[in-house]
Tab-separated table of C-alpha atoms and ligand atoms in Angstrom:
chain	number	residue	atom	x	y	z
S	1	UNK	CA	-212.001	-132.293	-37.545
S	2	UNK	CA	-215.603	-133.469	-36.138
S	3	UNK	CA	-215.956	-133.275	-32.499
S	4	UNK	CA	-218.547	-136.120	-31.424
S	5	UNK	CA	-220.623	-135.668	-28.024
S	6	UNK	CA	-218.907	-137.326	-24.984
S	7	UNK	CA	-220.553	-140.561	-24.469
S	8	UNK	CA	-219.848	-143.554	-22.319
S	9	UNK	CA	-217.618	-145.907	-23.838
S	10	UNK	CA	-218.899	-149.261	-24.873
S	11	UNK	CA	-216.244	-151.285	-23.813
S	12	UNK	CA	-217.769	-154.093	-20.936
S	13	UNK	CA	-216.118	-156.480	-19.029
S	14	UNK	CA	-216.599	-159.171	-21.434
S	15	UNK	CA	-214.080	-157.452	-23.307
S	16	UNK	CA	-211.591	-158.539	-20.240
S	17	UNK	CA	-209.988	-161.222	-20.549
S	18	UNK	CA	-206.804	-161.046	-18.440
S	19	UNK	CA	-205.639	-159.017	-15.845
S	20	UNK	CA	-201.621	-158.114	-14.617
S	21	UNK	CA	-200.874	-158.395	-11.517
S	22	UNK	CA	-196.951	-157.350	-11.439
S	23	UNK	CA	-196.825	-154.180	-13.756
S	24	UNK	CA	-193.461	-153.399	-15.012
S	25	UNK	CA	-191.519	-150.686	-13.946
S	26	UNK	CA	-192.045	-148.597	-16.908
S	27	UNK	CA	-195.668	-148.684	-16.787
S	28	UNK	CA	-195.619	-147.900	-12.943
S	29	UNK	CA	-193.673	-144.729	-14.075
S	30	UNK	CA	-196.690	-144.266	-15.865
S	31	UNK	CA	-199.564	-144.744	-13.827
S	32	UNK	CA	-199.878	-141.279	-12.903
S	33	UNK	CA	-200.323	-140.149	-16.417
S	34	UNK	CA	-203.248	-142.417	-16.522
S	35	UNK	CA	-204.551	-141.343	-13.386
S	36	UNK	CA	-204.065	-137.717	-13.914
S	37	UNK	CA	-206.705	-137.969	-16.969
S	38	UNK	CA	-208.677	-140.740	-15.268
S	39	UNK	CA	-209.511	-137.597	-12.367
S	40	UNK	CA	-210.033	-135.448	-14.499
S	41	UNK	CA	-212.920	-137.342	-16.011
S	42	UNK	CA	-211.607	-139.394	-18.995
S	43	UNK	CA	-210.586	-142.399	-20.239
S	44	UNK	CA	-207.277	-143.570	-20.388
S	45	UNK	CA	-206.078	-146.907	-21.597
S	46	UNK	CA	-202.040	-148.264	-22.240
S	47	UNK	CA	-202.655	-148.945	-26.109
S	48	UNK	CA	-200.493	-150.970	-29.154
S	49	UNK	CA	-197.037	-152.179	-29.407
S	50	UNK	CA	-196.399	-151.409	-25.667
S	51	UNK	CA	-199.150	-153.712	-23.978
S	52	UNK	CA	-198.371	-156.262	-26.862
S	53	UNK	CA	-194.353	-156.524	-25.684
S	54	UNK	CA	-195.579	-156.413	-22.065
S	55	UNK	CA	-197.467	-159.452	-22.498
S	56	UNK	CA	-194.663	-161.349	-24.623
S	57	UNK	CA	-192.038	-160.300	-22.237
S	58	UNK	CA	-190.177	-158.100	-24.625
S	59	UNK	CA	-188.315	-155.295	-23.702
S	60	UNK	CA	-190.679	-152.387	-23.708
S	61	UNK	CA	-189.112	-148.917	-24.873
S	62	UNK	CA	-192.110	-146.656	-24.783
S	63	UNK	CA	-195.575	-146.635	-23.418
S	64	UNK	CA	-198.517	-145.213	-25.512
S	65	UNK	CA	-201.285	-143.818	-24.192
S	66	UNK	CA	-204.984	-143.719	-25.714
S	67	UNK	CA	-208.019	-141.375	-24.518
S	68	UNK	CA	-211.414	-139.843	-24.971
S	69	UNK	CA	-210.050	-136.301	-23.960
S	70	UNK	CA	-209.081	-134.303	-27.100
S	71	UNK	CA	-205.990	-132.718	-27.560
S	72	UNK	CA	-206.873	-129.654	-25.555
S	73	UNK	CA	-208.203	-131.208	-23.058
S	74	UNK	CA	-205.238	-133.534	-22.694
S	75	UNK	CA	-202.994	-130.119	-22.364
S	76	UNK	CA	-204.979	-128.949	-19.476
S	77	UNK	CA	-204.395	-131.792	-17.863
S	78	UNK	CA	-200.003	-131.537	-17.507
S	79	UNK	CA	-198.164	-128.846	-16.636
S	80	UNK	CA	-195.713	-129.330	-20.112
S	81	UNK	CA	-197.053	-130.895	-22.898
S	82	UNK	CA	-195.904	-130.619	-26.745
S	83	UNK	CA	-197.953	-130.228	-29.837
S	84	UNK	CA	-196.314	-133.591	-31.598
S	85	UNK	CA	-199.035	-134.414	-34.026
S	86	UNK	CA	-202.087	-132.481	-33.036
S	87	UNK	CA	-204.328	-132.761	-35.799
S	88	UNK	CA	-203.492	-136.437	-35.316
S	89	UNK	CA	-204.893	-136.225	-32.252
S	90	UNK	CA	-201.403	-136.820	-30.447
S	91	UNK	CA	-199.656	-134.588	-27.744
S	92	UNK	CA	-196.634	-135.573	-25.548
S	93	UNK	CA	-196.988	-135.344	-21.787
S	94	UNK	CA	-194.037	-134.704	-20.071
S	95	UNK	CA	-194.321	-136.067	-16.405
S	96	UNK	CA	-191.331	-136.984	-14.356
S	97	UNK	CA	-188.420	-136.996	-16.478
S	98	UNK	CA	-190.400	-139.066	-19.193
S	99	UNK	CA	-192.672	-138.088	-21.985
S	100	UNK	CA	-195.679	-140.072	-23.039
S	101	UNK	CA	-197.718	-140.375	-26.176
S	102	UNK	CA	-201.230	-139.240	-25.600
S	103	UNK	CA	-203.669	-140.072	-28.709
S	104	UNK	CA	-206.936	-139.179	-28.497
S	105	UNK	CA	-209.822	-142.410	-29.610
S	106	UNK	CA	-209.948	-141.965	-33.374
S	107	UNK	CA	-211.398	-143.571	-36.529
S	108	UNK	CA	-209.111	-142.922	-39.840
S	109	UNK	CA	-211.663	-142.950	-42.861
S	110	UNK	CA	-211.124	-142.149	-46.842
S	111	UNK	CA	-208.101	-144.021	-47.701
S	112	UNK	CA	-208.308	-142.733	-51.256
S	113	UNK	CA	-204.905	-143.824	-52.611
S	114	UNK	CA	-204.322	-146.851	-50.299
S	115	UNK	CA	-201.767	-145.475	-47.396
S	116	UNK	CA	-202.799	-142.791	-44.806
S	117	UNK	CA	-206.338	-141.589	-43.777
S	118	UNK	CA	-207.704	-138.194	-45.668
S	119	UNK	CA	-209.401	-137.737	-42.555
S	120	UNK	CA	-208.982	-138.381	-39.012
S	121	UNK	CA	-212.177	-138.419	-36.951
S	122	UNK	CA	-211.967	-138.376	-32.884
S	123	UNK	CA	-214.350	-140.956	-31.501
S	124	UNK	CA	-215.340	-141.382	-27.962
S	125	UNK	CA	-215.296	-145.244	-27.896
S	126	UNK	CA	-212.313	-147.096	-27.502
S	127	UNK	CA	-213.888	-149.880	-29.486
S	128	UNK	CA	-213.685	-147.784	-32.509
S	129	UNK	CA	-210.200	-146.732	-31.915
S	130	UNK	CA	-209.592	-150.658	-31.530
S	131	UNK	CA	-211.373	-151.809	-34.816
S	132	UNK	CA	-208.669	-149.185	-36.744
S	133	UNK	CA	-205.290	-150.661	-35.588
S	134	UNK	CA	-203.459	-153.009	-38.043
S	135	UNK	CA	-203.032	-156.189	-36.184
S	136	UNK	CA	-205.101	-158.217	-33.687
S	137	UNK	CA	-201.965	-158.495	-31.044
S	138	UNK	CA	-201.751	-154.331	-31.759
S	139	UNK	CA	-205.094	-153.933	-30.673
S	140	UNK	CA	-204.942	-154.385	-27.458
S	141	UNK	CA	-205.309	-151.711	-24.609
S	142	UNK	CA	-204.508	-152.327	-20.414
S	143	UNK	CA	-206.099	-149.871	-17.950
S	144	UNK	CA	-204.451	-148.591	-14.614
S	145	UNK	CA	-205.611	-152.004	-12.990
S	146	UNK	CA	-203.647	-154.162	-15.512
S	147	UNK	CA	-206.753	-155.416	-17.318
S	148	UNK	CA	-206.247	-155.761	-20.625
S	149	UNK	CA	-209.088	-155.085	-23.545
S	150	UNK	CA	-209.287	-157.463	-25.613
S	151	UNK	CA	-212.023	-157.062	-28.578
S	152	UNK	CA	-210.653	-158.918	-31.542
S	153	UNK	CA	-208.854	-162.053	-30.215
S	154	UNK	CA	-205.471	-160.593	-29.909
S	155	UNK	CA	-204.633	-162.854	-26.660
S	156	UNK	CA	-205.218	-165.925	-28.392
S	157	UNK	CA	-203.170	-164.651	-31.623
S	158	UNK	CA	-200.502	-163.908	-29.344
S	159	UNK	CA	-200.625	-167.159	-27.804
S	160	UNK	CA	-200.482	-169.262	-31.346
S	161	UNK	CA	-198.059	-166.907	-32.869
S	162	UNK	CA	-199.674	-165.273	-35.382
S	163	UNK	CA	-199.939	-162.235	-37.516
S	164	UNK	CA	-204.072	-161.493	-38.016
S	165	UNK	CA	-205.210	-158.558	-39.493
S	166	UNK	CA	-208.195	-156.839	-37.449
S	167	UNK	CA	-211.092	-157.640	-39.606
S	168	UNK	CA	-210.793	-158.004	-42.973
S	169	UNK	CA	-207.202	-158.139	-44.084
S	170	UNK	CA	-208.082	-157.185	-47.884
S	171	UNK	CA	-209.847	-154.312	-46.612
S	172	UNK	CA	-207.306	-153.043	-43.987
S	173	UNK	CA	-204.643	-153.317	-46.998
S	174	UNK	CA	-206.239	-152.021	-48.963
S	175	UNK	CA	-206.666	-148.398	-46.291
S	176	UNK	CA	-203.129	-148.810	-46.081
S	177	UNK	CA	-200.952	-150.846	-47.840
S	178	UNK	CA	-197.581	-150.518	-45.497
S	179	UNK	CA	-199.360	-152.884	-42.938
S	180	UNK	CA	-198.460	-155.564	-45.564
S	181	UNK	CA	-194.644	-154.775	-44.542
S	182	UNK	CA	-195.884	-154.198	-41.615
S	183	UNK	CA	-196.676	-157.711	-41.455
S	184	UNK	CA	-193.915	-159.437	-42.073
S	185	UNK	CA	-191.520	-157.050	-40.000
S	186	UNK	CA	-193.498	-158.210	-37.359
S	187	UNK	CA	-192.841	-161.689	-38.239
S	188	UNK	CA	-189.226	-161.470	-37.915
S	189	UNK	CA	-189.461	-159.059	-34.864
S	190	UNK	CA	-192.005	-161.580	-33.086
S	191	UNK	CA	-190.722	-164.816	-34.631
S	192	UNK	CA	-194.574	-164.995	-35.701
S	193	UNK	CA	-196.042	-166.603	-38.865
S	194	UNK	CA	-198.533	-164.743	-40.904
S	195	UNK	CA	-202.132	-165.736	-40.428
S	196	UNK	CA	-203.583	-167.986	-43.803
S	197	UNK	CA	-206.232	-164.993	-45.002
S	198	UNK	CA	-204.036	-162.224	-43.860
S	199	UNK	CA	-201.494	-163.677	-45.796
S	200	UNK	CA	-203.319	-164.614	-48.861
S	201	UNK	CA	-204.498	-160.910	-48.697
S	202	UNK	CA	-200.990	-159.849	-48.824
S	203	UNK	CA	-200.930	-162.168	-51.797
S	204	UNK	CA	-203.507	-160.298	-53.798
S	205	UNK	CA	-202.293	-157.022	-52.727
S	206	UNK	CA	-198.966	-157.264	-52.943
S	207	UNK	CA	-198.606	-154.416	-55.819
S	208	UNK	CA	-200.402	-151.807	-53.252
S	209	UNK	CA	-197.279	-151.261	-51.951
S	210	UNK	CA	-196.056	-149.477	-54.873
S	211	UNK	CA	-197.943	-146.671	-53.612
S	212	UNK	CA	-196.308	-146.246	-50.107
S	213	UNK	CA	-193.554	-143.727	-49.881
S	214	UNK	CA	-189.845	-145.445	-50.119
S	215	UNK	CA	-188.957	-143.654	-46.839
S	216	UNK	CA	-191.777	-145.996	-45.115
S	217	UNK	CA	-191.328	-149.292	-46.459
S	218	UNK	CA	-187.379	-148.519	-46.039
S	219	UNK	CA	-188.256	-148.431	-42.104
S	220	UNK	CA	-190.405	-151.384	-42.025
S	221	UNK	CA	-187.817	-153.156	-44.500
S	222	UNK	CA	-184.517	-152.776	-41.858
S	223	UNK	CA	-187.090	-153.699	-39.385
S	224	UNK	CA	-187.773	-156.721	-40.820
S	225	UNK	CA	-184.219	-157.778	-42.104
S	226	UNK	CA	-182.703	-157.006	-38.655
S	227	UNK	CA	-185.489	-158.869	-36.906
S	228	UNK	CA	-184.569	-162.391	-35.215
S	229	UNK	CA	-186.379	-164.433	-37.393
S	230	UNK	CA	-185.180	-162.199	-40.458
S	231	UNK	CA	-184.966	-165.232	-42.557
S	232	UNK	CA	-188.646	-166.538	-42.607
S	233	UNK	CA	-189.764	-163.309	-42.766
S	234	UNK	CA	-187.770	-162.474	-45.866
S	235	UNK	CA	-189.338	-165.280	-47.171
S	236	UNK	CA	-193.112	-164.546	-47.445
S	237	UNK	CA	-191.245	-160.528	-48.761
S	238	UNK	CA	-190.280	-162.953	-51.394
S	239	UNK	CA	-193.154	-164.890	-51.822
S	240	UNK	CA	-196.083	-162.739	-51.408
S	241	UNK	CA	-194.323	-160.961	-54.266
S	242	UNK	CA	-193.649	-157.449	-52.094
S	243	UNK	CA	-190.657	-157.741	-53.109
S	244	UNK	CA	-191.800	-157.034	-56.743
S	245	UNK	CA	-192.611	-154.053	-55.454
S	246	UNK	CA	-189.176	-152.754	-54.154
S	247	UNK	CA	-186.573	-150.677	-55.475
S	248	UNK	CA	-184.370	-152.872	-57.581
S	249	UNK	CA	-185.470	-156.432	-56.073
S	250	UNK	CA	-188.349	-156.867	-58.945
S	251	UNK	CA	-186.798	-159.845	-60.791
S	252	UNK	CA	-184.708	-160.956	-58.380
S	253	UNK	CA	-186.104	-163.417	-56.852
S	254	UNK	CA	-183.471	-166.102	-57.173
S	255	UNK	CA	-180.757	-163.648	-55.983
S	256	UNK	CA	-182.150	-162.985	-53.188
S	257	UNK	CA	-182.953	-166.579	-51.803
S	258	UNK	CA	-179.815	-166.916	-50.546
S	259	UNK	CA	-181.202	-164.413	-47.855
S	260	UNK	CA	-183.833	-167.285	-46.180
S	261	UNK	CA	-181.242	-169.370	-45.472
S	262	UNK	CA	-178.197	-167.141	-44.390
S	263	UNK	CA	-176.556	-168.571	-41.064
S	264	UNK	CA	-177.629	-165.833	-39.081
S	265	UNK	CA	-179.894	-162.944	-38.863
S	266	UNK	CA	-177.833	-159.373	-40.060
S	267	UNK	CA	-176.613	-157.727	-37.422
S	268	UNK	CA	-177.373	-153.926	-38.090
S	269	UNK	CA	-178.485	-152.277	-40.414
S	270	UNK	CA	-175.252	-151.395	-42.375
S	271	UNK	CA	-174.985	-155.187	-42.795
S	272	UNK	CA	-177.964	-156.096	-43.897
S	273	UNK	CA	-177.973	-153.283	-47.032
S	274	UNK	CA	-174.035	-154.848	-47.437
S	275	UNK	CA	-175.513	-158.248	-47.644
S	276	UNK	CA	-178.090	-157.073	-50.188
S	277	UNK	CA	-176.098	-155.451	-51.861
S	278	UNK	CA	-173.448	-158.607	-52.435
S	279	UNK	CA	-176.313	-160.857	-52.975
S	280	UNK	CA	-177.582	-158.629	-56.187
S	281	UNK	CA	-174.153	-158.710	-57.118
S	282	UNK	CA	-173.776	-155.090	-57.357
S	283	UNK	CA	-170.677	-153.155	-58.864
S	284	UNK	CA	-169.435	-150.494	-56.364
S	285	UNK	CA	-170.449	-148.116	-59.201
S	286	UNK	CA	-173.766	-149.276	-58.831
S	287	UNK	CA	-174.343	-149.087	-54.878
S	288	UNK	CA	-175.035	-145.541	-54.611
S	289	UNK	CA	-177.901	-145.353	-57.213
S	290	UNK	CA	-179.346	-148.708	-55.011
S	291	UNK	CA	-178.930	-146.331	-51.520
S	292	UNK	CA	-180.111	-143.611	-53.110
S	293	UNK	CA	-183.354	-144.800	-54.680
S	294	UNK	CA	-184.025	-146.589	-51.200
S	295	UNK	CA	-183.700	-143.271	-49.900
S	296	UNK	CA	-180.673	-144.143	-47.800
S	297	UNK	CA	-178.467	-141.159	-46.221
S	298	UNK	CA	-175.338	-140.788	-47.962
S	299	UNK	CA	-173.427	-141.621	-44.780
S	300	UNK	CA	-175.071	-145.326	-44.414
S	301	UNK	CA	-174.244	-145.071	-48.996
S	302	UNK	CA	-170.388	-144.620	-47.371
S	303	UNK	CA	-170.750	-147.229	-45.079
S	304	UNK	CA	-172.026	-149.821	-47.148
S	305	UNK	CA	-169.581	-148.641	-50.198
S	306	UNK	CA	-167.007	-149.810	-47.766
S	307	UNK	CA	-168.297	-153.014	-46.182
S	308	UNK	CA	-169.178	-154.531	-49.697
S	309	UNK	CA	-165.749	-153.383	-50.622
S	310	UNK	CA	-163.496	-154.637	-47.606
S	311	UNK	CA	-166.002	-158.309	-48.706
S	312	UNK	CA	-164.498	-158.527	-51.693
S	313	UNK	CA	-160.943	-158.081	-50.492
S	314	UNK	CA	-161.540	-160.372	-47.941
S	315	UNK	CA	-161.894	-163.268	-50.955
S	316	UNK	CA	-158.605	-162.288	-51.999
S	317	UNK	CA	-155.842	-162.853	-49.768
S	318	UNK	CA	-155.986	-159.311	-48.282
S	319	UNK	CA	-152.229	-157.404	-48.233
S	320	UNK	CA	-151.609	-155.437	-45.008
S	321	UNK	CA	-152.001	-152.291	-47.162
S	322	UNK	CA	-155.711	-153.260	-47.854
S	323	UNK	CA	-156.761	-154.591	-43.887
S	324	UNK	CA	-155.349	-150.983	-43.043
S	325	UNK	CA	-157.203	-149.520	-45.977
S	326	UNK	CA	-160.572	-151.276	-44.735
S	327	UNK	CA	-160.513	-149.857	-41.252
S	328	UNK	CA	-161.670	-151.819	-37.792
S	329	UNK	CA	-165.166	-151.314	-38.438
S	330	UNK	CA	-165.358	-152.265	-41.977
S	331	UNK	CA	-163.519	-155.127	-41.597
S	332	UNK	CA	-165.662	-156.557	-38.622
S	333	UNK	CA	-168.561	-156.186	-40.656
S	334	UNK	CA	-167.185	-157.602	-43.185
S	335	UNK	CA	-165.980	-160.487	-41.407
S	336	UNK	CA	-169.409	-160.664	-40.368
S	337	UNK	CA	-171.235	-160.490	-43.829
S	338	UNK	CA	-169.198	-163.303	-44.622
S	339	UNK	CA	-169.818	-165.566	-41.717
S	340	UNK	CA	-173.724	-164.670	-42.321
S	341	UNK	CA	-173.423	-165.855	-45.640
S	342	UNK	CA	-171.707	-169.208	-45.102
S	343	UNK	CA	-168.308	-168.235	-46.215
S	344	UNK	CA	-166.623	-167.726	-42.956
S	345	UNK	CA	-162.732	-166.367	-43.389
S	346	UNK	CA	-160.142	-167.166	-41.075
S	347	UNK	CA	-161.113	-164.032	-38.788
S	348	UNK	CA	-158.657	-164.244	-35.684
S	349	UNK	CA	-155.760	-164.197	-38.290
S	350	UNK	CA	-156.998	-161.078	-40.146
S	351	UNK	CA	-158.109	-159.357	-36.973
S	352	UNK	CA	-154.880	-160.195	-35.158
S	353	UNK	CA	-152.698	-159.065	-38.243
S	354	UNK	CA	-155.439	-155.702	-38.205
S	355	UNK	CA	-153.774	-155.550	-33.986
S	356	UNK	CA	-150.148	-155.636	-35.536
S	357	UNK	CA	-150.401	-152.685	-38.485
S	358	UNK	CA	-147.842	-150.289	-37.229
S	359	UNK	CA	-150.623	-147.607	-38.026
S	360	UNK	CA	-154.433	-147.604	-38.160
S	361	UNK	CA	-155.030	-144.859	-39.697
S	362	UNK	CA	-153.237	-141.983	-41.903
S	363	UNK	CA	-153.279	-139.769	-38.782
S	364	UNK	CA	-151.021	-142.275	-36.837
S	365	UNK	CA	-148.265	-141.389	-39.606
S	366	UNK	CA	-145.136	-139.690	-37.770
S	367	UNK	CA	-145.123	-137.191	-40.584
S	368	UNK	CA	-147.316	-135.115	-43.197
S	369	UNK	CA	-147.790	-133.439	-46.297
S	370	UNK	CA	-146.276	-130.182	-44.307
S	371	UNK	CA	-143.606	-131.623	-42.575
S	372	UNK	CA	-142.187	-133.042	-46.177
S	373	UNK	CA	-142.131	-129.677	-47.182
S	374	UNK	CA	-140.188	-128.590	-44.272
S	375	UNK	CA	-137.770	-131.301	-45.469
S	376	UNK	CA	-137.511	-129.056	-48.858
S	377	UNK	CA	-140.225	-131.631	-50.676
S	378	UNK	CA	-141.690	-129.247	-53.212
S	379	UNK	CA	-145.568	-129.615	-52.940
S	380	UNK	CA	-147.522	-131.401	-56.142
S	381	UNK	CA	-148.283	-134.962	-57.374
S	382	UNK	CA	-144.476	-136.339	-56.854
S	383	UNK	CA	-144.910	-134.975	-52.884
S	384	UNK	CA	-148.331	-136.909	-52.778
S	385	UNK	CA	-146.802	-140.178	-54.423
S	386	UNK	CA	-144.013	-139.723	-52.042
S	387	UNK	CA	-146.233	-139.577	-48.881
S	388	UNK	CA	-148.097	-142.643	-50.388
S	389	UNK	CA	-144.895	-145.093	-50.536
S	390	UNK	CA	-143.797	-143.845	-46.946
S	391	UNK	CA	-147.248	-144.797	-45.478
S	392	UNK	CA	-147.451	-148.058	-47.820
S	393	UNK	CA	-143.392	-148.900	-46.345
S	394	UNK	CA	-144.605	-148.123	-42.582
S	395	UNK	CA	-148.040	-150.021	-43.050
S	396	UNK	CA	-145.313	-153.065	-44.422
S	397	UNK	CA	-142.960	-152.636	-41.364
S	398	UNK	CA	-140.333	-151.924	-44.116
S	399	UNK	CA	-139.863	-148.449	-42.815
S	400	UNK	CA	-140.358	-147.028	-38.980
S	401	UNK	CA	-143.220	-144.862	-38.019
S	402	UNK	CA	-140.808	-142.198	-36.520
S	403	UNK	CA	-139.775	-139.111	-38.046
S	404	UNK	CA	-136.332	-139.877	-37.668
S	405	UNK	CA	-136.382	-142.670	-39.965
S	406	UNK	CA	-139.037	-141.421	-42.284
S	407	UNK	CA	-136.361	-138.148	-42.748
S	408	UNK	CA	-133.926	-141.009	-43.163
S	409	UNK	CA	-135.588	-142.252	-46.080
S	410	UNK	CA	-136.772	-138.933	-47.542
S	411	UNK	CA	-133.482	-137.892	-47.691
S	412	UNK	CA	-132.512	-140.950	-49.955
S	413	UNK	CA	-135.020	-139.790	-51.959
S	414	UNK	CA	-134.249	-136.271	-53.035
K	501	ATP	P1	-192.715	-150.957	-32.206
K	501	ATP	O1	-192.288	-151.808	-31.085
K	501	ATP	O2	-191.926	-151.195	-33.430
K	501	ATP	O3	-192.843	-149.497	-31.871
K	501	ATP	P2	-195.571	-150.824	-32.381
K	501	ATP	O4	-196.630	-151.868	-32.453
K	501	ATP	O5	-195.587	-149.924	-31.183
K	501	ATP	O6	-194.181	-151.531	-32.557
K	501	ATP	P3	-195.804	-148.450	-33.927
K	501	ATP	O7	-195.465	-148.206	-35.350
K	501	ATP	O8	-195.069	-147.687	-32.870
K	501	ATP	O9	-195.695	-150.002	-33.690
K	501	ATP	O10	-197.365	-148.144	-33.781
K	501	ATP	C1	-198.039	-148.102	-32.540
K	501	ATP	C2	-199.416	-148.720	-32.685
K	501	ATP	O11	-200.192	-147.950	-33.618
K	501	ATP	C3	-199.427	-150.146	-33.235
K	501	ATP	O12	-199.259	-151.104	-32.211
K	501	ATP	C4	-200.782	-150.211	-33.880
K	501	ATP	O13	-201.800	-150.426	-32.913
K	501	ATP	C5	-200.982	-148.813	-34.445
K	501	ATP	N1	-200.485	-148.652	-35.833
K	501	ATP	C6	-199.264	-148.213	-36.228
K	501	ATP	N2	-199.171	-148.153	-37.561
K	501	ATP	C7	-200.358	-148.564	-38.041
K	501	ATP	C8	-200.904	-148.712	-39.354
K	501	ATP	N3	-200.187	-148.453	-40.441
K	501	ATP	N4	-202.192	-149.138	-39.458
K	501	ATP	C9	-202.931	-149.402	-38.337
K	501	ATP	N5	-202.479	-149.276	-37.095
K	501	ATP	C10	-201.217	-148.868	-36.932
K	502	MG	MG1	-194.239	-148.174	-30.933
């Protein structure tokens, strides 16, 4: 890690373009954080996403924080602080009941095999720290007087809506390719469009983004097909070709299609995979090898597994036997799925008949697997049949939920 000498930093008023009067709450909160460093003799700008939101009128979740003091210097400076990415140049601050992102100026340089810097170099110009963010309207930093820094445009890209890469796209893809999925998740997070050289970089790139870790493109991916404008976003995935460059959607262009003009944007997460999923016509045999090589947990696998399942049934005439077999959730996902895709089901009459099942799930049974023995029901495959047809008969309303009647029928049985 190179330590440069303290200097002034370059940035000059003609870098100010705009100035807040009415800060948010959040960054209010925050002030003090800013001032704290500010006394001590640094710099301290609000940096990225956060200044970005503030001036679309987004909901802001976090403030980040950007400064000439290094990390040590940063710790000196609060009373608790944690380590969270140090050689990064990043500790958190915590300061009254929040905790803050403190990055230290930096340059990333030696992008040898196109995502994430070999090295990290601190810098002690905010300019420089600027010039190595991804996207003009991510580049932008506000001080504790609600001036905002403004060195490559990013006000005026913010005001026509689009997605510029700072400098020269090629080159910034080519340092890391992710901020090509970056790009479009931004899209469909901003309702943006992409910039006409950033895009066509994109374009040209497109296969750099075989080299970027699943687990990251997965994030930027959801991001993206969750996103309010999910739809024109997927889009340019399709036809900038990074698609091609995704687990199982190479060749599958036409499939997928039907995702730019669904009626609505996915709801969560566990929809959007379902909705993949049904588009690529998948066998439930074959979801969990999709999941998996997205690098999916095995609990969002289950989910999904279920959803595209309970869609299928939902085609068929469902039986009461198969709504109770679905479960709530599945089922309003489900319902959902198909509304998103244009083939809404008559959901008040499936969700009202889901109100009426006598039980919602096998715990709401009167009886169990010990209880039959009680009742002299010898224990092995004939008990489990046994315990199947009571719960299918009480899920029909052809037989009581109540132990009385259950031992009724048991008895009848034997
Ligand atoms: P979100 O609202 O999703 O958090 P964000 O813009 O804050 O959006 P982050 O991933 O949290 O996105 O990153 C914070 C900031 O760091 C960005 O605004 C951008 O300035 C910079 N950044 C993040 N990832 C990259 C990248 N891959 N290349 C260049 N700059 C990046
Ligand atoms: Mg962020």
């Amino acid at each position: 890690m190179r330590f440069p000498p303290r200097l002034k930093s370059k940035v000059s008023v003609r870098h100010i373009f705009m100035k807040i009067n009415q800060l948010p709450e959040l960054f209010v909160k925050a002030l003090p954080v800013l001032q704290t460093l500010e006394q001590a003799g640094f710099e301290a700008y609000f940096v990225g996403g956060c200044v970005r939101d503030l001036l679309l009128g987004r909901h802001i979740h976090d403030v980040d924080i950007t400064t000439n003091a290094y990390p040590e210097e940063v710790k000196k400076c609060f009373d608790r602080t944690i380590d969270t990415g140090i050689q990064h140049g990043t500790v958190t601050a915590l300061y009254g009941g929040e905790s803050y992102e403190i990055t230290t100026y930096r340059t990333e340089s030696g992008y040898q095999d196109f995502r994430r810097p070999d090295k990290v170099t601190f810098v002690q110009n905010l300019d420089e720290d600027l010039k190595r963010r991804d996207f003009t309207i991510n580049a932008l930093a506000m001080n504790t007087k609600g001036e905002i820094v403004d060195l490559f445009h990013g006000l005026d890209d913010l005001d026509k809506k689009v997605i510029r890469a700072v400098g020269v796209a090629e080159e910034r893809f080519h340092e890391d390719a992710l901020r090509m999925m970056r790009a479009v998740r931004f899209m469909s997070q901003l309702q943006f469009s992409l910039e006409g050289r950033t895009r066509q970089a994109i374009v040209d790139n497109h296969e750099l983004l075989s080299k970027i870790s699943i687990e990251r493109v997965r994030e930027e991916f959801v991001k993206m097909g969750t996103g309010p404008d999910a739809r024109r976003a997927f889009a340019e995935f399709l036809d900038t070709g990074l698609s091609e460059e995704c687990p199982h959607l190479a060749g599958k262009k036409d499939q997928l299609t039907v995702f730019t003009s669904l009626k609505a944007s996915p709801s969560s997460e566990r929809v959007l995979w379902s909705l993949i999923v049904i588009l690529l016509n998948l066998p439930e045999k074959a979801i969990g090898g999709f999941m998996k090589d997205w690098k999916n947990s095995n609990a969002m696998t289950r989910k999904v597994k279920g959803i595209a399942a309970a869609f299928d049934k939902l085609g068929q005439s469902p039986s009461d036997v198969d709504l109770f077999e679905m479960g709530a959730l599945n089922l309003n996902d489900a319902i959902d799925a198909a509304f998103i895709l244009g083939q809404p089901v008559d959901s008040k009459t499936l969700l009202d008949r889901y109100q009426k099942l006598p039980i919602k799930d096998s715990d709401d049974l009167a009886i169990d697997g010990r209880w039959l023995i009680a009742q002299g029901v010898r224990p092995g495959p004939k008990m489990g049949t046994l315990l199947n047809d009571i719960k299918t008969k009480v899920i029909n309303g052809d037989l009581v939920n109540s132990e009385l009647a259950i031992a009724k029928y048991v008895s009848q049985q034997l």
